[in-house]
XYZ file of C-alpha atoms in Angstrom:
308
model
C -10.816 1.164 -19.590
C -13.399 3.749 -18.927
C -15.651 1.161 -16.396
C -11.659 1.260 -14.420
C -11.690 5.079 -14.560
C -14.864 4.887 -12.878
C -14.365 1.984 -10.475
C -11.200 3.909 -9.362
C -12.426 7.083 -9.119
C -15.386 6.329 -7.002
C -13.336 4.121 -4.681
C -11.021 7.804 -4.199
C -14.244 9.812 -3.707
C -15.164 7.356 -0.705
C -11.835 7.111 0.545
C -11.132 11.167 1.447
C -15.222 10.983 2.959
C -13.511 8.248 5.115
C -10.602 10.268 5.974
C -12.561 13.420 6.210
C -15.050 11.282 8.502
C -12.018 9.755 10.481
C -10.948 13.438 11.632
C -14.359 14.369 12.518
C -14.747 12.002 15.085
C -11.400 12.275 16.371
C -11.853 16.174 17.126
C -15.402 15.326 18.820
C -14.106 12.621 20.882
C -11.555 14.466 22.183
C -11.472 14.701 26.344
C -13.794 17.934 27.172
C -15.003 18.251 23.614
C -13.317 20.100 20.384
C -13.727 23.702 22.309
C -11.752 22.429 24.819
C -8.990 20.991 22.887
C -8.778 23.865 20.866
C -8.468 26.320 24.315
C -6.576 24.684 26.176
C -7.390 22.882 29.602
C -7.077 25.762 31.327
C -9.493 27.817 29.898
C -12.368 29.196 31.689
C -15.996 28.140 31.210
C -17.122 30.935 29.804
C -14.565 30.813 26.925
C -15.475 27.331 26.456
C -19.447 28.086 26.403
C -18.867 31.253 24.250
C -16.565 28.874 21.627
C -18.755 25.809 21.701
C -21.642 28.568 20.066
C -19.636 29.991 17.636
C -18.796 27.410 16.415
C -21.951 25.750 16.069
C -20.825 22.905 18.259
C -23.912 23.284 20.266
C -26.142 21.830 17.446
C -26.921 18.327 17.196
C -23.791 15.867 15.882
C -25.491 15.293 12.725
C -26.108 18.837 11.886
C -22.236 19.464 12.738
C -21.478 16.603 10.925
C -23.130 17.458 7.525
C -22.157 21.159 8.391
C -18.328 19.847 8.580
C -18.384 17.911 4.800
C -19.927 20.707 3.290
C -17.115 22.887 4.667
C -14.595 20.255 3.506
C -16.060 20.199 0.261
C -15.297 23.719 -0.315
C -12.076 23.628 1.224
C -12.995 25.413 4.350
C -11.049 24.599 7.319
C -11.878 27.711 8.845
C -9.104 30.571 10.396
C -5.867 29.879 12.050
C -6.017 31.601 15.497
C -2.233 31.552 15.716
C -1.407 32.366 11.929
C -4.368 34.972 11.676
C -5.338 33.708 8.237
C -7.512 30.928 6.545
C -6.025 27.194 7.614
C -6.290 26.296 3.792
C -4.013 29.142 2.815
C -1.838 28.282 5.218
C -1.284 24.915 4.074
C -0.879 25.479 0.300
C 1.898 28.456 1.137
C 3.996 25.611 2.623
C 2.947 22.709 0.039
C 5.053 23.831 -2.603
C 8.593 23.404 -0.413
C 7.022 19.490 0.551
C 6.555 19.007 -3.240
C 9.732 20.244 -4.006
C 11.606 17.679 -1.099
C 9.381 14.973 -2.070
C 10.225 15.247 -5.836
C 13.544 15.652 -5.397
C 13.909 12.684 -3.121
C 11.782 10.339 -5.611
C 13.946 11.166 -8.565
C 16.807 10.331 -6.631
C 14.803 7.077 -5.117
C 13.860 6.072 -8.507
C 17.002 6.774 -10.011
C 19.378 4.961 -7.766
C 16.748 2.084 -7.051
C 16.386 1.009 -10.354
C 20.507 1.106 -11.376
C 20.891 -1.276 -8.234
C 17.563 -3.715 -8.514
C 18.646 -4.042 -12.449
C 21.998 -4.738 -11.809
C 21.245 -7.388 -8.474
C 18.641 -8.621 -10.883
C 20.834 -9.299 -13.898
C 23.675 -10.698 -11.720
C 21.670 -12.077 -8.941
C 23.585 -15.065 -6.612
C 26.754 -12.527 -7.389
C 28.649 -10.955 -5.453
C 27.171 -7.347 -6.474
C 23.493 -9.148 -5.704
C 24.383 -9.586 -1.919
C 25.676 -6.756 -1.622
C 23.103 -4.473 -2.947
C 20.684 -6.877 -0.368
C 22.539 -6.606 2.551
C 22.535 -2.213 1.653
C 19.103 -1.932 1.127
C 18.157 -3.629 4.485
C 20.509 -1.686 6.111
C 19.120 1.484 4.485
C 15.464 0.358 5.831
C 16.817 -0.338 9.150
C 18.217 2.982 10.174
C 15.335 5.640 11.291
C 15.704 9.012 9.050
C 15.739 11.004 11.901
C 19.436 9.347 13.095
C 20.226 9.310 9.296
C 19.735 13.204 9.085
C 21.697 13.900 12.255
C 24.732 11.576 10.850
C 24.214 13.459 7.628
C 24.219 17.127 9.173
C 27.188 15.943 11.392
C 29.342 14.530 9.010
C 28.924 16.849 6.043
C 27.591 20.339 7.274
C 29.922 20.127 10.864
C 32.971 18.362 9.651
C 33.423 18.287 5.882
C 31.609 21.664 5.776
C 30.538 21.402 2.227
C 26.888 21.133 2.468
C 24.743 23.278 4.903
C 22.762 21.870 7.424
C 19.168 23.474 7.513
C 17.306 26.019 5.707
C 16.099 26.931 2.113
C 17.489 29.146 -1.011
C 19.821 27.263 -2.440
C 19.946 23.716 -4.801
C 22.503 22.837 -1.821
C 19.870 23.242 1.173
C 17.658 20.434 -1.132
C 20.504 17.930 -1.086
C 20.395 16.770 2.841
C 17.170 16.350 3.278
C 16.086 15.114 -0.003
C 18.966 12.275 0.861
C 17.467 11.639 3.778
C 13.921 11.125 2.559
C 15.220 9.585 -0.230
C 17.035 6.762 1.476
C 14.258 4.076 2.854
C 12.292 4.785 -0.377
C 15.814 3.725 -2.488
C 15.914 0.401 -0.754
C 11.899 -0.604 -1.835
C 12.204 0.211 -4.948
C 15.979 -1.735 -5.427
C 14.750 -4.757 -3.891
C 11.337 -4.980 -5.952
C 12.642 -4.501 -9.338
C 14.963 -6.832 -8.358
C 12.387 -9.273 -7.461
C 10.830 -8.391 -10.757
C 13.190 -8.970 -12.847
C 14.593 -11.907 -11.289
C 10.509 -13.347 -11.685
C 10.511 -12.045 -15.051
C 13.666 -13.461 -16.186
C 12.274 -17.055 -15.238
C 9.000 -16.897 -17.342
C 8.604 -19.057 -20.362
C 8.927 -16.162 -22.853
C 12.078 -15.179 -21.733
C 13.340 -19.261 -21.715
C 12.138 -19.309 -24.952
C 13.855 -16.364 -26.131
C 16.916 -17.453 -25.013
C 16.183 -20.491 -26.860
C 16.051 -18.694 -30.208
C 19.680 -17.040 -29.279
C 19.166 -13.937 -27.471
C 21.307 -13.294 -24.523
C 20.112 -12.344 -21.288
C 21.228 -8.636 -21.934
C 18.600 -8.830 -25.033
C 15.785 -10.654 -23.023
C 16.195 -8.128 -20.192
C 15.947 -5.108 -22.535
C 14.030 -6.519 -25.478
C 11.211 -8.310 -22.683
C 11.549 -8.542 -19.347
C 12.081 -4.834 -17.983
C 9.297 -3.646 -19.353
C 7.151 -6.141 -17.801
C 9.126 -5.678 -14.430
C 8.611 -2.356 -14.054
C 4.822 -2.505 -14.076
C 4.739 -3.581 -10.478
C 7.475 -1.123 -9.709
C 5.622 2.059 -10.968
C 2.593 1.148 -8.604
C 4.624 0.894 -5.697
C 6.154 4.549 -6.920
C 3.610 6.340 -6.974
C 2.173 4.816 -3.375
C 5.524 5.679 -1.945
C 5.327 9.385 -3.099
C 2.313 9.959 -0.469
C 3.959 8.454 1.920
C 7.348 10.726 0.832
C 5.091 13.749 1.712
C 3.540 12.290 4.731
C 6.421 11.044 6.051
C 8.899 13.484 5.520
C 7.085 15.556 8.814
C 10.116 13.993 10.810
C 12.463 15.055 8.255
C 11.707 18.634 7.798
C 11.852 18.861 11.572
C 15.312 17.942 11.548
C 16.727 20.206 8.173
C 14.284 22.953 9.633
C 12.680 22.522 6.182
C 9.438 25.291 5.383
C 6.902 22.471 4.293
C 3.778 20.728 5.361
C 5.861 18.212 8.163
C 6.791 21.521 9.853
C 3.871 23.679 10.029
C 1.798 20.148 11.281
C 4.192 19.744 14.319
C 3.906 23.740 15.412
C 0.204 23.077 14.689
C -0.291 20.316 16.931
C 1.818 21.531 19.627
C -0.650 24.862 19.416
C -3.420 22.986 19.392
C -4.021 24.619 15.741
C -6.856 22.308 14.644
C -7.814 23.825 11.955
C -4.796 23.684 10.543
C -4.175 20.180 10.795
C -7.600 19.370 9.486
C -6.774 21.314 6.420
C -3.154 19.874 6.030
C -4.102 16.249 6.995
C -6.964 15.874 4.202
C -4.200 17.802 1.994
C -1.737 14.817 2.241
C -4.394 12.125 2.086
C -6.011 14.357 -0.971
C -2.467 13.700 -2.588
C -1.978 10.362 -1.649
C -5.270 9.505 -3.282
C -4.771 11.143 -6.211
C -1.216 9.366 -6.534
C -3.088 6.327 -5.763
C -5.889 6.705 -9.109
C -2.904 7.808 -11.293
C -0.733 4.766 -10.400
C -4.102 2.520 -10.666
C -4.569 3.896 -14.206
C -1.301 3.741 -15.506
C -1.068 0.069 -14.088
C -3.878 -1.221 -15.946
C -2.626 0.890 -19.424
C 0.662 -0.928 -19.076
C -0.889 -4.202 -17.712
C -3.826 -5.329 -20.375
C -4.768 -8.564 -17.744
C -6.228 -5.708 -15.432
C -8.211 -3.545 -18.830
C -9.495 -7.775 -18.976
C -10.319 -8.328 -15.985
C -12.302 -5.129 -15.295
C -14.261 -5.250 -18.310
């Protein structure tokens, strides 16, 4: 167990220097160079000239490079010009409303996912099996940016029960965490009820029926445990991508979280604010990533096995 700890924490280490990397070659291959972006394209050359030094962008790309991951490594993304405070601060004032729409749209992801893949799984070729199906492809098929304006339309505009943007109250959460919430439903219904279904077929669970249990037993008694281990990996992947993709989202419920401040960073050319918010989410994703890694191989001992 502790050579998997290692294996997967070195693999996390190299995967944030590749992101990390990834960004600093995308600012430095930008058209006119990083002072430029970060100016504007109308900016006069002296601006640009006076930037580039202060910066240190007129040292060698090596230099800037090593200069860059040391910064990184201590978390320094440098100063917002448009905020007029530290980029890193900036980001981790508006991480804790992304948490908060990213847990609640897990829980009710998870929740909901697993009632429906159990119950297509334990009846599947039913009726309630092809229906559940045909849901959770429609639920994959419909971008979240329609599904939020159908949502806002139908019950902030003409039922009038829940409102339609903003924070403050449990009822600003419920929109938007249902919107989030809805593509991530569908993956997890339709794996654990691939699971199951797989699991249900094995020879333990034949011969447990053999000995008299009913399915009902097998299913609790064997098979859900074992189908859930491919499940809770695909969980925890999906909560990155909950906080990575819920920039679209936010947008829409004028949410206060990472998506939002991204999109007004981009659009003024804040860099260093979407350096510092873009490592944050991969950061996260990672870390999701090692804990899903070693809580696979605690539940699964073929992977302790095979790593040893």
């Amino acid at each position: 167990m502790t050579r998997v700890v290692l294996r997967r924490l070195a693999s996390s280490v190299i995967v944030m220097w590749g992101a990390a990397s990834l960004i600093f070659l995308i600012i430095r291959l930008a058209p006119g160079g990083p002072a430029l972006v970060l100016l504007g394209p109308d900016a006069q050359p002296e601006e640009v000239a006076e930037l580039t030094t202060r910066l240190g962008l007129d040292r060698s790309l090596p230099e800037q490079y090593l200069a860059y991951l040391w910064d990184v490594s201590r978390l320094d993304f440098g100063d917002s010009y448009r905020l007029g405070q530290p980029a890193m601060e900036a980001v981790l004032t508006r991480l804790p409303a992304s948490l908060e729409l990213a847990a609640a749209a897990a829980v009710i992801a998870v929740c909901v996912g697993l009632v429906l893949g159990l119950i297509a799984g334990y009846r599947r070729g039913g009726v309630v099996d092809r229906v559940t199906s045909a849901l959770t492809i429609g639920l994959q098929a419909f971008p979240t940016f329609w599904v939020g304006i159908m949502l806002i339309l139908l019950f902030a505009l003409v039922l009038r029960v829940l409102p339609s943007s903003g924070v403050g109250t449990p009822a600003h959460l419920v929109l938007p965490a249902v919107t989030l919430s809805l593509p991530f439903t569908a993956i997890v219904a339709r794996l654990t009820r691939s699971s199951l279904v797989e699991e249900m077929d094995e020879p333990y669970a034949t011969t447990a029926r053999a000995k008299g249990l009913t399915d009902r037993q097998v299913l609790i008694g064997h098979a859900l445990r074992n189908s859930l281990t491919p499940v809770l990996t695909v969980v925890a992947l999906q909560l990155g991508a909950l906080i990575g993709g819920a920039v679209v989202v936010e947008n829409v419920f004028a949410w206060p979280g990472l998506g939002s401040l991204i999109v007004s960073a981009v659009n003024n050319r804040d860099y260093a604010v979407v350096q510092a918010a873009t490592l944050t989410i991969a950061g996260i994703i990672v870390l999701l990533n090692l804990l899903a890694d070693l809580a696979t191989a605690r539940l699964d001992p073929r992977i302790r096995l095979g790593a040893a």
